[in-house]
Amino acid sequence: MSMLTLYTRVLELLGKEARLGWVLAVANLLLAAAQFAEPVLFGRIVDVLSGKAVAGSPSAWPFLIAWVAFGLFTIGASAAVALYADRLAHRQRQEVLTGYFEHILQLPLTFHTGTHSGRLMKVMLNGTDALWRLWLGFFREHFAAILSVLVLLPLSLYLNWRLAILLFVLCIVFTALTTFVVRRTYGMQMAVEEHYSDLSARASDALGNVALVQSFVRIEAEVQGLRSVADQVLAAQMPVLSWWALVTVITRASTTITVLAIFTVGIALHGQGLTTVGEIVMFVSFATLLIQKLEQVVSFINNVFMEAPRLREFFNVLDAVPAVRDRPDAIDAGRLSGLVEFKDVTFSYDGKRPAVEDLSFTALPGQTIALVGPTGAGKSTAIALLHRAFDPQSGFINIDGMDVRGLKLSALRRNIGVVFQEALLFNRSIADNLRAGKPDATEDELRLAAQRAQALEFIERSERGFETNAGERGRMLSGGERQRLSIARALLKDPPILILDEATSALDAVTEAKVNTALDEVMKGRTTFVIAHRLSTIRNATRILMFDSGRVIESGTFDELVAKGGRFAELAKAQFMVQENARASMLPHEAARAPVKG
Ligand code: ADP
């Protein structure tokens, strides 16, 4: 993405505010024009005072009055431009920030697994800040400065080409120098930004795992790690700063040299009668104005250049596409009954090795389908295809006879409830967390759901009841409590289809019994897909699909599969064996309390 494309995108992001942007641009144009009046009038007045009649007027008054009029216009217009540019930039920053936030929430989970949330936050805040600064600068001074330079140069040529050549030389020096330094430092600034993003990701990673950091006595190591990234940021930033400092020194020096040159050449030309004193004064004012504008243009280029890596990161995230989108003709079929069919479904993450292959099965409303098999066999992928985290490369998935790709994503997902393996909770009150399932749930409904999910007792035990905060990622609650809340949340959502990613971690026997009761409750009357680890769910399943390397190698009820004596029978036997061994080696009271897996 070239700088120009990048900057065009910055302006395109003005969106709805573009019209105000145009008004500001025109105001800037007028301001730029008004600024030329000053040096011209100044020169004329000097000529009048030195005894020359200018434009047929022997008096300086008309020029002075014109000057006052232009001055008043400039003050009024500048104030209005500054005020409206400020408001526009602030409004649009919030707009873009919200849009970015919505966009990243829609991105596939694979994107989020690969990108740390700390980095995404940093990209969001820095990117929108950069946009804000560029918009503000553009409308407040940069646009006017660019226009001024574009008008001033030809105008000076028209007024006195001999003196104008000096201004042209100055412009060439500025342009060449800036281009050189931009080229020289571009890669370096990208590296700075990259290190800076690492810094954010690292800090937020440590903060997100603060318990780990403290218990493994890693505070010093983490601080040291952060410091070393911070040192890399500084090491990469310093040379860039030095180069730009050099630009400042050289541009200042060329400015002084140019003004002196105008005087010298002016005096020589005056001696030959080729210019007037007024014209020399006018040119010096011109030169000062032009230099001021050139410096603004250089600072503008510097700004764009410094912000470019930030913006690039921002646009990269903004350009990441959600894996699936609504088709234009997608429909909302309301509440579905839960008849799910997979027909020859094949999906591959990398386009080479299929993660699921030729998957076909039917689940009637209310049935329970258990997906079992070793890690990496394709169970999660099959389930991800059902709620359209991805779309299959071939085959199709129907619900109630309709291809899921023909349904609106929101409508599809409203019909599917998920109880995640690791119960995900917001850092909000328990009530707010439950209402994620049903935003308008009444207190009675919350209580009922909590009771059915075996959660009411522990909620009421805590002082603030449903107003208790769950903590970041639900850290204020135990694993079993989090699971029961996530079941209550699914109960409130009341979807016809349920996905259950069973937790592998062992719970104590009492909690496990409670969670199982809650699960039985939430599975009632729903088509349920379980990525199963507990033998109890497997035993009661309508059908068990045994996965291996992306294919279903056996399918049937528990008893059928055990009788068949194949891979599932082996697995079942192995699980019972493990438990028998584990329990046999415990003391009797430990065995009684040990988690019963199965
Ligand atoms: P299971 O749920 O049975 O453990 P998965 O469905 O997670 O299996 O994985 C099936 C295959 O797809 C595995 O080979 C796994 O490495 C691969 N896989 C899973 N998720 C991704 C992903 N996001 N990107 C690339 N490959 C993946």
Coordinates of C-alpha atoms and ligand atoms in Angstrom, one line a residue:
M1 CA 0.0 0.0 0.0
S2 CA 1.7 3.2 -1.1
M3 CA 1.6 6.3 1.1
L4 CA -0.9 7.9 -1.4
T5 CA -3.3 4.9 -1.2
L6 CA -2.9 4.9 2.5
Y7 CA -3.8 8.5 2.8
T8 CA -6.7 8.2 0.4
R9 CA -8.1 5.5 2.6
V10 CA -7.7 7.8 5.6
L11 CA -9.8 10.4 3.9
E12 CA -12.3 7.8 2.7
L13 CA -12.9 6.8 6.3
L14 CA -14.5 10.2 6.8
G15 CA -17.6 8.5 5.6
K16 CA -20.7 10.4 6.5
E17 CA -18.7 13.4 7.4
A18 CA -17.3 13.8 3.9
R19 CA -19.7 16.6 3.1
L20 CA -18.5 18.7 6.0
G21 CA -15.0 17.8 4.8
W22 CA -15.7 19.4 1.5
V23 CA -17.1 22.5 3.1
L24 CA -13.9 22.7 5.2
A25 CA -11.8 22.1 2.1
V26 CA -13.4 25.1 0.3
A27 CA -13.0 27.3 3.4
N28 CA -9.3 26.3 3.3
L29 CA -9.0 27.3 -0.3
L30 CA -10.5 30.7 0.5
L31 CA -8.1 31.0 3.4
A32 CA -5.1 30.2 1.3
A33 CA -6.2 32.8 -1.3
A34 CA -6.7 35.4 1.4
Q35 CA -3.2 34.9 2.8
F36 CA -1.6 36.0 -0.5
A37 CA -3.3 39.4 -0.1
E38 CA -1.2 40.3 2.9
P39 CA 2.3 40.4 1.3
V40 CA 0.9 41.9 -1.9
L41 CA -0.8 44.7 0.0
F42 CA 2.2 45.2 2.1
G43 CA 4.4 45.6 -0.9
R44 CA 1.9 48.1 -2.5
I45 CA 1.8 50.2 0.6
V46 CA 5.6 50.3 0.8
D47 CA 5.7 51.4 -2.8
V48 CA 3.0 54.1 -2.2
L49 CA 5.0 55.3 0.8
S50 CA 8.2 55.5 -1.2
G51 CA 6.4 57.9 -3.6
K52 CA 5.1 55.5 -6.3
A53 CA 1.5 55.6 -7.5
V54 CA 0.3 52.0 -7.5
A55 CA -2.7 51.0 -9.7
G56 CA -3.4 54.6 -10.2
S57 CA -3.8 55.3 -6.4
P58 CA -1.5 57.8 -4.8
S59 CA -3.0 56.9 -1.3
A60 CA -2.2 53.9 0.9
W61 CA -5.7 53.9 2.5
P62 CA -7.5 51.7 0.0
F63 CA -4.8 49.1 0.5
L64 CA -5.0 49.3 4.3
I65 CA -8.8 49.0 4.3
A66 CA -8.5 45.9 2.0
W67 CA -5.9 44.5 4.4
V68 CA -8.3 44.9 7.3
A69 CA -11.1 43.2 5.4
F70 CA -8.9 40.2 4.4
G71 CA -7.6 40.1 8.0
L72 CA -11.1 39.9 9.5
F73 CA -12.1 37.2 7.0
T74 CA -9.0 35.2 7.8
I75 CA -9.5 35.3 11.5
G76 CA -13.2 34.4 11.3
A77 CA -12.7 31.6 8.7
S78 CA -9.7 30.1 10.6
A79 CA -11.7 30.0 13.8
A80 CA -14.6 28.3 12.1
V81 CA -12.4 25.8 10.3
A82 CA -10.5 25.0 13.5
L83 CA -13.8 24.5 15.5
Y84 CA -15.5 22.3 12.9
A85 CA -12.4 20.3 12.0
D86 CA -12.0 19.5 15.7
R87 CA -15.6 18.4 16.0
L88 CA -15.5 16.4 12.8
A89 CA -12.3 14.6 13.8
H90 CA -13.6 13.7 17.3
R91 CA -17.0 12.5 16.0
Q92 CA -15.5 10.4 13.3
R93 CA -12.9 8.8 15.5
Q94 CA -15.6 7.4 17.7
E95 CA -17.5 6.2 14.7
V96 CA -14.5 4.4 13.2
L97 CA -13.6 2.9 16.6
T98 CA -17.1 1.5 17.0
G99 CA -16.9 0.1 13.4
Y100 CA -13.5 -1.5 14.0
F101 CA -14.8 -3.1 17.3
E102 CA -17.9 -4.5 15.5
H103 CA -15.6 -5.8 12.7
I104 CA -13.1 -7.6 14.9
L105 CA -16.0 -9.2 16.9
Q106 CA -17.2 -10.7 13.6
L107 CA -13.8 -12.1 12.6
P108 CA -13.4 -15.8 12.8
L109 CA -12.1 -17.4 15.9
T110 CA -9.0 -18.6 14.0
F111 CA -8.1 -14.9 13.5
H112 CA -8.5 -14.3 17.3
T113 CA -6.5 -17.3 18.2
G114 CA -3.7 -16.0 16.0
T115 CA -3.8 -12.4 17.2
H116 CA -3.5 -11.4 20.8
S117 CA -6.3 -9.3 22.1
G118 CA -3.8 -6.8 23.6
R119 CA -2.5 -6.2 20.1
L120 CA -6.0 -5.7 18.7
M121 CA -6.7 -3.2 21.4
K122 CA -3.5 -1.4 20.7
V123 CA -4.2 -1.3 16.9
M124 CA -7.7 0.0 17.6
L125 CA -6.7 2.8 19.9
N126 CA -3.5 3.8 18.1
G127 CA -5.1 3.5 14.7
T128 CA -8.1 5.7 15.5
D129 CA -5.8 8.2 17.3
A130 CA -3.7 8.4 14.2
L131 CA -6.7 8.9 12.0
W132 CA -7.9 11.6 14.3
R133 CA -4.6 13.5 14.2
L134 CA -4.4 13.2 10.4
W135 CA -8.0 14.5 9.8
L136 CA -7.5 17.3 12.3
G137 CA -4.2 18.3 10.8
F138 CA -5.5 18.0 7.3
F139 CA -8.5 20.3 7.8
R140 CA -6.8 22.7 10.2
E141 CA -3.6 23.5 8.3
H142 CA -2.2 20.8 6.0
F143 CA -4.7 21.1 3.2
A144 CA -4.4 24.9 3.3
A145 CA -0.6 24.7 3.4
I146 CA -0.5 22.4 0.3
L147 CA -2.8 24.7 -1.6
S148 CA -0.8 27.8 -0.6
V149 CA 2.4 26.2 -1.9
L150 CA 0.7 25.3 -5.1
V151 CA -0.6 28.9 -5.6
L152 CA 2.3 30.8 -4.2
L153 CA 4.9 29.3 -6.5
P154 CA 3.4 30.3 -9.9
L155 CA 2.3 33.6 -8.4
S156 CA 5.8 34.5 -7.4
L157 CA 7.0 33.5 -10.9
Y158 CA 4.5 36.0 -12.3
L159 CA 5.5 38.8 -9.9
N160 CA 9.3 38.5 -10.5
W161 CA 10.7 35.4 -12.1
R162 CA 14.3 36.2 -11.1
L163 CA 13.5 36.3 -7.4
A164 CA 11.1 33.4 -7.8
I165 CA 13.9 31.1 -8.9
L166 CA 15.3 31.3 -5.4
L167 CA 12.0 30.1 -4.0
F168 CA 11.9 27.2 -6.5
V169 CA 15.4 26.2 -5.4
L170 CA 14.2 26.2 -1.8
C171 CA 11.2 24.0 -2.7
I172 CA 13.4 21.5 -4.5
V173 CA 15.8 21.3 -1.5
F174 CA 12.8 20.7 0.9
T175 CA 11.3 18.0 -1.4
A176 CA 14.5 16.2 -2.1
L177 CA 15.5 16.2 1.6
T178 CA 12.1 15.0 2.8
T179 CA 11.9 12.3 0.2
F180 CA 15.4 11.1 1.0
V181 CA 14.7 10.9 4.8
V182 CA 11.3 9.3 4.3
R183 CA 12.8 6.5 2.1
R184 CA 15.7 6.1 4.5
T185 CA 13.6 5.8 7.7
Y186 CA 10.5 4.1 6.4
G187 CA 11.5 0.5 7.2
M188 CA 12.8 1.7 10.6
Q189 CA 9.5 3.2 11.6
M190 CA 7.7 0.0 10.6
A191 CA 10.0 -1.9 12.9
V192 CA 9.2 0.6 15.7
E193 CA 5.5 -0.1 15.3
E194 CA 6.0 -3.8 15.2
H195 CA 8.0 -3.7 18.5
Y196 CA 5.4 -1.4 20.0
S197 CA 2.6 -4.0 19.2
D198 CA 4.7 -6.7 20.8
L199 CA 4.9 -4.5 23.8
S200 CA 1.1 -4.3 24.1
A201 CA 0.6 -8.0 23.5
R202 CA 3.2 -8.9 26.1
A203 CA 1.9 -6.5 28.7
S204 CA -1.7 -7.7 28.3
D205 CA -0.6 -11.3 28.2
A206 CA 1.1 -10.9 31.6
L207 CA -1.8 -9.0 33.0
G208 CA -4.2 -11.7 31.8
N209 CA -2.2 -14.4 33.6
V210 CA -1.4 -12.4 36.7
A211 CA -2.1 -15.4 39.0
L212 CA 0.5 -17.5 37.1
V213 CA 3.0 -14.6 37.2
Q214 CA 2.7 -14.3 40.9
S215 CA 2.6 -18.0 41.8
F216 CA 5.6 -18.8 39.6
V217 CA 7.4 -15.8 41.0
R218 CA 7.8 -14.4 37.6
I219 CA 7.2 -10.7 38.3
E220 CA 10.8 -9.8 37.8
A221 CA 11.2 -11.9 34.7
E222 CA 8.0 -10.4 33.2
V223 CA 9.2 -6.9 33.9
Q224 CA 12.5 -7.7 32.5
G225 CA 10.9 -9.1 29.4
L226 CA 8.8 -6.0 29.0
R227 CA 11.8 -3.8 29.5
S228 CA 13.8 -5.6 26.8
V229 CA 10.9 -5.0 24.3
A230 CA 10.7 -1.4 25.4
D231 CA 14.5 -1.1 24.8
Q232 CA 14.0 -2.5 21.3
V233 CA 11.3 0.1 20.7
L234 CA 13.7 2.9 21.7
A235 CA 16.6 1.5 19.8
A236 CA 14.5 1.4 16.7
Q237 CA 13.0 4.8 17.3
M238 CA 16.2 6.8 17.9
P239 CA 17.7 6.7 14.4
V240 CA 14.4 7.8 13.0
L241 CA 14.2 10.8 15.3
S242 CA 17.8 11.7 14.4
W243 CA 17.1 11.7 10.7
W244 CA 14.1 14.0 11.2
A245 CA 16.1 16.3 13.5
L246 CA 18.5 16.6 10.6
V247 CA 15.7 17.6 8.3
T248 CA 14.7 20.4 10.7
V249 CA 18.3 21.7 10.9
I250 CA 18.7 21.7 7.1
T251 CA 15.4 23.2 6.4
R252 CA 16.0 26.0 8.9
A253 CA 19.4 26.7 7.4
S254 CA 18.0 26.8 3.9
T255 CA 15.3 29.1 5.0
T256 CA 17.8 31.7 6.4
I257 CA 19.9 31.3 3.3
T258 CA 17.0 31.9 1.0
V259 CA 15.8 35.1 2.8
L260 CA 19.4 36.4 2.7
A261 CA 19.6 35.5 -1.0
I262 CA 16.4 37.3 -1.8
F263 CA 17.7 40.4 -0.2
T264 CA 21.1 40.2 -1.9
V265 CA 19.6 39.4 -5.4
G266 CA 16.9 42.0 -4.7
I267 CA 19.4 44.7 -3.9
A268 CA 21.4 43.9 -7.1
L269 CA 18.2 43.9 -9.2
H270 CA 17.1 47.2 -7.6
G271 CA 20.5 48.7 -8.5
Q272 CA 19.8 47.8 -12.2
G273 CA 16.2 49.1 -11.9
L274 CA 14.7 45.7 -12.4
T275 CA 12.7 45.7 -9.2
T276 CA 11.2 48.1 -6.6
V277 CA 11.7 48.3 -2.8
G278 CA 8.0 47.3 -2.4
E279 CA 8.6 44.2 -4.6
I280 CA 11.6 43.1 -2.5
V281 CA 9.5 43.6 0.7
M282 CA 6.7 41.6 -0.9
F283 CA 9.1 38.8 -1.9
V284 CA 10.6 38.6 1.5
S285 CA 7.1 38.3 3.0
F286 CA 6.3 35.7 0.3
A287 CA 9.4 33.8 1.1
T288 CA 8.5 33.8 4.8
L289 CA 5.0 32.6 4.1
L290 CA 6.1 30.0 1.7
I291 CA 8.7 28.7 4.1
Q292 CA 6.1 28.5 6.8
K293 CA 3.8 26.6 4.5
L294 CA 6.6 24.4 3.3
E295 CA 7.5 23.5 6.9
Q296 CA 3.8 22.6 7.4
V297 CA 3.9 20.4 4.4
V298 CA 7.0 18.7 5.6
S299 CA 5.5 18.2 9.0
F300 CA 2.4 16.8 7.3
I301 CA 4.5 14.3 5.3
N302 CA 6.4 13.5 8.5
N303 CA 3.0 12.9 10.3
V304 CA 1.7 10.7 7.6
F305 CA 4.9 8.8 7.5
M306 CA 5.1 8.3 11.2
E307 CA 1.5 7.2 11.4
A308 CA 1.7 5.0 8.3
P309 CA 2.7 1.8 10.1
R310 CA 0.0 2.3 12.7
L311 CA -2.5 2.9 9.9
R312 CA -1.3 0.0 7.9
E313 CA -1.8 -2.3 10.9
F314 CA -5.2 -0.8 11.4
F315 CA -6.2 -1.3 7.8
N316 CA -4.8 -4.8 7.7
V317 CA -7.2 -5.7 10.6
L318 CA -10.0 -3.8 8.9
D319 CA -9.3 -5.7 5.6
A320 CA -9.4 -9.2 7.3
V321 CA -12.6 -10.7 6.1
P322 CA -15.1 -12.6 8.2
A323 CA -14.9 -16.3 7.1
V324 CA -18.6 -16.3 6.4
R325 CA -21.0 -13.6 5.5
D326 CA -24.8 -13.4 5.0
R327 CA -25.8 -14.1 1.5
P328 CA -27.8 -11.2 0.0
D329 CA -30.9 -13.5 -0.2
A330 CA -30.4 -15.0 3.3
I331 CA -33.5 -15.5 5.3
D332 CA -34.6 -15.5 8.9
A333 CA -36.6 -18.7 9.3
G334 CA -37.6 -17.9 12.9
R335 CA -37.4 -20.8 15.4
L336 CA -36.3 -24.0 13.9
S337 CA -37.3 -27.5 15.0
G338 CA -33.8 -28.9 15.1
L339 CA -33.6 -31.5 12.3
V340 CA -29.9 -31.4 11.3
E341 CA -28.5 -33.2 8.3
F342 CA -24.8 -33.4 7.2
K343 CA -24.4 -34.6 3.6
D344 CA -20.9 -35.5 2.3
V345 CA -19.4 -32.6 4.2
T346 CA -15.7 -32.0 3.5
F347 CA -13.7 -29.1 4.9
S348 CA -10.0 -28.3 5.0
Y349 CA -8.3 -25.4 6.8
D350 CA -5.3 -25.3 4.5
G351 CA -7.0 -26.5 1.3
K352 CA -4.8 -29.6 1.3
R353 CA -5.5 -31.9 4.2
P354 CA -9.2 -32.3 5.1
A355 CA -10.1 -31.7 8.7
V356 CA -13.4 -33.5 8.1
E357 CA -14.1 -35.6 5.1
D358 CA -17.4 -37.0 3.6
L359 CA -19.2 -36.5 6.8
S360 CA -22.9 -37.6 6.6
F361 CA -25.4 -38.1 9.3
T362 CA -28.9 -37.0 10.4
A363 CA -30.1 -35.9 13.8
L364 CA -33.8 -35.8 14.4
P365 CA -35.2 -33.1 16.6
G366 CA -34.5 -33.9 20.3
Q367 CA -31.9 -36.5 19.6
T368 CA -28.4 -36.5 21.2
I369 CA -25.4 -37.1 19.0
A370 CA -22.1 -37.7 20.7
L371 CA -18.9 -37.0 18.8
V372 CA -16.0 -39.0 20.2
G373 CA -12.5 -39.8 19.0
P374 CA -8.9 -38.8 19.6
T375 CA -7.7 -35.1 19.6
G376 CA -7.4 -33.7 16.1
A377 CA -9.9 -36.2 14.7
G378 CA -12.2 -33.4 13.5
K379 CA -15.0 -33.2 16.1
S380 CA -14.7 -29.5 16.8
T381 CA -14.4 -28.7 13.1
A382 CA -17.7 -30.6 12.4
I383 CA -19.4 -28.6 15.1
A384 CA -17.8 -25.3 13.9
L385 CA -19.3 -26.0 10.4
L386 CA -22.8 -26.4 12.0
H387 CA -22.8 -22.9 13.3
R388 CA -20.9 -21.6 10.3
A389 CA -17.6 -20.6 11.8
F390 CA -16.6 -21.8 8.4
D391 CA -18.4 -23.1 5.3
P392 CA -17.6 -26.6 3.9
Q393 CA -15.7 -26.8 0.6
S394 CA -18.1 -29.5 -0.5
G395 CA -21.3 -31.1 0.7
F396 CA -23.9 -29.3 2.6
I397 CA -25.5 -29.0 6.0
N398 CA -29.3 -28.6 6.3
I399 CA -31.4 -27.6 9.3
D400 CA -35.1 -28.3 8.9
G401 CA -34.4 -29.0 5.2
M402 CA -32.8 -25.6 4.6
D403 CA -29.1 -25.1 3.7
V404 CA -27.5 -23.3 6.6
R405 CA -25.8 -21.0 4.1
G406 CA -29.2 -19.7 3.1
L407 CA -30.0 -18.6 6.6
K408 CA -29.0 -15.3 8.1
L409 CA -26.1 -15.8 10.4
S410 CA -27.8 -14.1 13.3
A411 CA -30.9 -16.2 12.8
L412 CA -28.9 -19.4 12.6
R413 CA -26.9 -18.6 15.7
R414 CA -30.0 -17.6 17.6
N415 CA -31.2 -21.2 17.1
I416 CA -28.0 -22.8 18.4
G417 CA -26.9 -22.7 22.0
V418 CA -23.3 -23.4 22.9
V419 CA -22.0 -24.6 26.3
F420 CA -18.3 -24.0 25.9
Q421 CA -15.7 -26.4 27.3
E422 CA -14.3 -23.5 29.2
A423 CA -17.3 -21.4 30.4
L424 CA -16.7 -17.9 29.1
L425 CA -18.0 -15.1 31.2
F426 CA -17.9 -11.3 31.0
N427 CA -16.4 -9.3 33.8
R428 CA -19.9 -8.2 34.7
S429 CA -22.6 -9.2 37.2
I430 CA -24.0 -12.7 37.1
A431 CA -27.4 -11.3 36.0
D432 CA -25.7 -9.5 33.1
N433 CA -23.9 -12.7 32.2
L434 CA -27.1 -14.7 32.2
R435 CA -28.9 -12.1 30.2
A436 CA -26.4 -12.7 27.3
G437 CA -28.8 -15.7 26.8
K438 CA -31.9 -13.5 26.9
P439 CA -31.5 -9.8 27.1
D440 CA -35.0 -9.1 28.3
A441 CA -35.2 -11.9 30.9
T442 CA -37.1 -11.0 34.0
E443 CA -35.7 -11.6 37.5
D444 CA -38.0 -14.6 37.9
E445 CA -36.8 -16.1 34.6
L446 CA -33.2 -15.6 35.8
R447 CA -34.0 -17.4 39.0
L448 CA -35.7 -20.2 37.3
A449 CA -32.9 -20.8 34.9
A450 CA -30.3 -20.6 37.6
Q451 CA -32.3 -23.1 39.7
R452 CA -32.7 -25.6 36.7
A453 CA -28.9 -25.3 36.2
Q454 CA -28.2 -26.0 39.8
A455 CA -26.7 -22.5 40.2
L456 CA -29.3 -20.8 42.4
E457 CA -27.8 -22.1 45.6
F458 CA -24.3 -20.7 45.1
I459 CA -25.6 -17.4 43.7
E460 CA -27.9 -16.8 46.7
R461 CA -25.1 -17.7 49.1
S462 CA -23.0 -14.8 48.0
E463 CA -23.9 -11.4 49.5
R464 CA -24.9 -9.6 46.3
G465 CA -26.7 -12.5 44.7
F466 CA -27.3 -12.0 41.0
E467 CA -25.4 -8.7 41.2
T468 CA -22.2 -10.5 42.2
N469 CA -19.4 -9.7 39.7
A470 CA -18.0 -12.7 37.8
G471 CA -14.6 -11.2 37.6
E472 CA -12.4 -11.1 34.5
R473 CA -13.2 -14.2 32.5
G474 CA -15.3 -15.3 35.5
R475 CA -12.2 -15.7 37.7
M476 CA -14.2 -14.9 40.9
L477 CA -16.1 -18.2 40.5
S478 CA -15.0 -21.8 40.6
G479 CA -14.9 -24.0 37.5
G480 CA -18.1 -25.8 38.4
E481 CA -19.9 -22.6 39.1
R482 CA -18.9 -21.1 35.8
Q483 CA -20.1 -24.2 34.0
R484 CA -23.5 -24.1 35.7
L485 CA -23.8 -20.4 34.9
S486 CA -23.1 -21.1 31.3
I487 CA -25.7 -23.8 31.3
A488 CA -28.2 -21.4 32.8
R489 CA -27.4 -18.9 30.1
A490 CA -28.1 -21.6 27.4
L491 CA -31.4 -22.4 29.2
L492 CA -32.4 -18.8 28.9
K493 CA -31.5 -18.7 25.3
D494 CA -33.7 -21.8 24.8
P495 CA -32.4 -22.8 21.4
P496 CA -33.7 -25.9 19.6
I497 CA -30.2 -27.0 18.9
L498 CA -27.5 -27.3 21.5
I499 CA -23.7 -27.8 21.2
L500 CA -22.0 -29.1 24.3
D501 CA -18.3 -29.1 24.4
E502 CA -17.8 -31.1 27.6
A503 CA -15.1 -30.0 30.0
T504 CA -12.3 -32.4 30.3
S505 CA -11.1 -31.1 33.7
A506 CA -12.2 -33.2 36.6
L507 CA -14.8 -31.8 39.0
D508 CA -15.4 -33.2 42.5
A509 CA -18.1 -35.8 42.7
V510 CA -20.8 -33.5 44.2
T511 CA -20.2 -30.7 41.7
E512 CA -20.0 -33.2 38.8
A513 CA -23.4 -34.6 39.8
K514 CA -24.8 -31.1 39.9
V515 CA -23.3 -30.2 36.5
N516 CA -24.7 -33.5 35.1
T517 CA -28.2 -32.7 36.4
A518 CA -27.9 -29.2 34.9
L519 CA -26.8 -30.7 31.6
D520 CA -29.7 -33.2 31.5
E521 CA -32.0 -30.3 32.1
V522 CA -30.6 -28.2 29.3
M523 CA -30.5 -31.1 26.8
K524 CA -34.2 -31.9 27.3
G525 CA -36.2 -31.5 24.1
R526 CA -33.2 -30.2 22.1
T527 CA -31.1 -31.7 19.3
T528 CA -27.8 -31.9 21.1
F529 CA -24.3 -32.4 19.8
V530 CA -21.9 -33.4 22.4
I531 CA -18.1 -33.5 22.1
A532 CA -18.1 -36.1 24.7
H533 CA -15.6 -37.1 27.3
R534 CA -18.0 -38.4 30.0
L535 CA -19.2 -41.9 29.4
S536 CA -22.6 -41.0 31.0
T537 CA -23.4 -38.7 28.1
I538 CA -22.1 -41.2 25.6
R539 CA -24.1 -44.0 27.1
N540 CA -27.4 -42.1 26.8
A541 CA -26.7 -40.7 23.3
T542 CA -29.1 -41.6 20.5
R543 CA -26.0 -42.1 18.3
I544 CA -22.3 -42.0 18.8
L545 CA -20.0 -40.9 15.9
M546 CA -16.5 -42.2 16.3
F547 CA -14.1 -39.9 14.5
D548 CA -10.7 -40.6 13.3
S549 CA -8.6 -38.5 11.0
G550 CA -11.6 -36.4 9.9
R551 CA -13.8 -39.4 9.1
V552 CA -16.5 -41.2 11.0
I553 CA -15.2 -44.7 11.3
E554 CA -18.0 -46.2 13.4
S555 CA -21.5 -45.0 14.3
G556 CA -24.3 -46.5 16.5
T557 CA -25.6 -46.6 20.0
F558 CA -23.3 -47.3 22.9
D559 CA -24.3 -50.9 23.2
E560 CA -24.1 -51.5 19.4
L561 CA -20.6 -50.1 19.3
V562 CA -19.4 -52.0 22.3
A563 CA -20.9 -55.2 20.8
K564 CA -19.1 -54.5 17.6
G565 CA -15.8 -54.7 19.4
G566 CA -14.1 -52.0 17.2
R567 CA -12.2 -48.8 18.0
F568 CA -15.0 -47.4 20.2
A569 CA -15.2 -50.6 22.3
E570 CA -11.4 -50.3 22.8
L571 CA -11.8 -46.7 23.9
A572 CA -14.6 -47.5 26.3
K573 CA -12.7 -50.4 27.8
A574 CA -9.6 -48.2 28.1
Q575 CA -11.6 -45.5 30.0
F576 CA -13.1 -48.0 32.4
M577 CA -9.7 -49.5 32.9
V578 CA -8.1 -46.2 33.7
Q579 CA -10.7 -45.5 36.3
E580 CA -10.5 -48.9 37.9
N581 CA -6.7 -48.6 38.2
A582 CA -6.9 -45.1 39.5
R583 CA -9.6 -45.9 42.1
A584 CA -7.9 -49.1 43.1
S585 CA -4.7 -47.3 44.1
M586 CA -6.6 -44.8 46.4
L587 CA -7.5 -45.1 50.0
P588 CA -11.3 -45.9 50.4
H589 CA -12.2 -42.3 51.5
E590 CA -10.3 -40.8 48.6
A591 CA -12.0 -43.1 46.2
A592 CA -15.4 -42.0 47.4
R593 CA -14.5 -38.4 46.8
A594 CA -12.6 -38.9 43.6
P595 CA -14.1 -37.4 40.4
V596 CA -16.2 -40.0 38.6
K597 CA -15.4 -39.6 35.0
G598 CA -17.8 -41.5 33.0
Ligands
ADP1 P1 -10.8 -32.4 17.5 O1 -11.9 -31.5 17.9 O2 -11.3 -33.8 17.2 O3 -9.7 -32.4 18.5 P2 -10.3 -30.5 15.4 O4 -11.5 -30.4 14.7 O5 -9.9 -29.5 16.4 O6 -10.2 -31.9 16.1 O7 -9.1 -30.6 14.4 C1 -9.1 -31.4 13.2 C2 -7.9 -31.1 12.4 O8 -7.9 -29.8 11.9 C3 -6.6 -31.2 13.2 O9 -5.6 -31.8 12.3 C4 -6.2 -29.8 13.6 O10 -4.8 -29.7 13.7 C5 -6.8 -29.0 12.4 N1 -7.2 -27.7 12.8 C6 -8.1 -27.4 13.8 N2 -8.3 -26.1 13.9 C7 -7.5 -25.5 13.0 C8 -7.3 -24.2 12.6 N3 -7.9 -23.2 13.2 N4 -6.4 -24.0 11.6 C9 -5.8 -25.0 11.0 N5 -6.0 -26.3 11.3 C10 -6.8 -26.6 12.3

